[in-house]
């Protein structure tokens, strides 16, 4: 082992032990403080929740005190048998109850007997003097507000829909009512009472106001960041905790250990609690009726996962700082070694740059030793390679310009020759015997091959010189592209007795270059005719999805082996298949197709089943 390696390993071991010690202490400290902070936060949140809860009661009391000044209600208390006046008061109370979105609004006499109910069927005459709020107001002649439990009988007497709301929302025949009772005084004498109440069973506005105020209705990794719940005893009657189906978890119950401490002992509970389906840092406060009896709980919780992630981030930060310090120390330790190693590293990087094709890269020579000499030799080699590539580039450019010029000059006379041969062959200037016609057909096929070859070389020349520019327009694929190509290749198809099935929709519009797209289809359909089975089928299809138009040309034939499919789109590629030995080609058509499709932002590939068919597929962005 080299001395340098021994020093490095020794330093690494020392710092690793130090880093591990610091990490263990840091993790323990972070863990404890994170959970403590979370518990302190939910204690603050519960205070805000109580303020919202009490504020709701205060608003209800303020509204009820104004309503207690109504002269018609006072007149009715003086004349309780006045039916028409009772009807007017009942209508007025019902309108106020609906306007304030309350469930209960009753007018009582001084003994706690119901004079008017504002909820159908408007029963009256029963006494609710046993209600703790009513009893306290009768005794003190001062307003009282709080939360009370309603029995099934009390819910049935209170009006239609109250019992059903409790049973349907929570599965319990008892109700929890947020209630306010104010006295109606006449010269200091109690003549009646007004009672208003909001049933908490199935209600959402209070807990949602807590959530929106305290937690801003934030989500964290698909879960509510904070939740609030009002419990009737241990039963959730008003909550924004969600179950596994995304519904409010009303009707579910609190954990037994929480219920035992809060409901039985009347002591708040703070800690980590499993709330329906996930862990929350939670706080539960006892909810008492006006007589001081614990009848439920007020809960606020914040998602534990948030603090676990904060703890993980803090841990990573401490570890990062620790290891950063270790790295800094190692950097100082290896500073001297770097002066020796750096020139070799520079040379290594330079060779990678050279291998990637960047021949302009040079190595800075900082030493006069053997490494410096090696760097000088590298720079000389790179300079020679760069000069050779420049020469090859110029040669290739001259070649492509010559190729483009020659093929362009051949195009017009060749087109004229093809026209004349077909004119003579088809008998337009006189009948031919079979031998003459056969000879001219051979000449025509050869001229067609030359014409196809010239078009490919012209396209290649344009590609190599960067002159093949895309001019996108809205193109009807069938009428503007496929139909003219099919018409131009129809003679060759008929000679091979092949049938063509074209299922491309007439209304298919693509964002493409019409002329370049014709080149693609011309090559693909010409290949299908040339290499397909004589008498077989050619199928042209198009399928649209949200992102692409998927276009294809398929022909029946001998197919292509899977390991040869990737070779098809290479320049001058010809498959070594004996079946194709007599079929001439430039090996450029599919390469040009690939370049055109990719310039459109699409992809092209081949699919095949050996002995049955071959399909060429390409996509165009919609």
Short mmCIF file of C-alpha atoms in Angstrom, two decimals, residues 3 16 105 113 127 135 154 183 238 240 257 265 270 275 283 291 412 419 448 460 469 477 479 537 556 564 618:
data_model
loop_
_atom_site.label_atom_id
_atom_site.label_comp_id
_atom_site.label_asym_id
_atom_site.label_seq_id
_atom_site.Cartn_x
_atom_site.Cartn_y
_atom_site.Cartn_z
CA UNK A 3 2.19 5.90 1.78
CA UNK A 16 -15.50 9.24 10.17
CA UNK A 105 -84.76 29.34 18.01
CA UNK A 113 -92.10 26.71 29.07
CA UNK A 127 -91.10 22.91 29.65
CA UNK A 135 -82.10 27.13 34.46
CA UNK A 154 -85.43 16.51 23.34
CA UNK A 183 -83.48 36.84 29.33
CA UNK A 238 -68.11 17.57 13.62
CA UNK A 240 -62.61 17.68 8.83
CA UNK A 257 -56.40 6.15 26.01
CA UNK A 265 -60.39 12.56 34.33
CA UNK A 270 -51.21 16.25 24.17
CA UNK A 275 -56.29 9.88 13.88
CA UNK A 283 -54.18 18.16 21.56
CA UNK A 291 -72.79 22.63 34.90
CA UNK A 412 -34.21 16.95 -66.23
CA UNK A 419 -41.36 10.19 -70.49
CA UNK A 448 -37.21 4.59 -62.72
CA UNK A 460 -29.02 13.66 -49.20
CA UNK A 469 -35.61 23.32 -43.91
CA UNK A 477 -52.50 14.09 -45.15
CA UNK A 479 -55.41 14.55 -50.34
CA UNK A 537 -51.47 -6.25 -49.65
CA UNK A 556 -47.11 -8.45 -46.66
CA UNK A 564 -31.72 -6.16 -38.33
CA UNK A 618 -43.72 7.29 -37.74
#
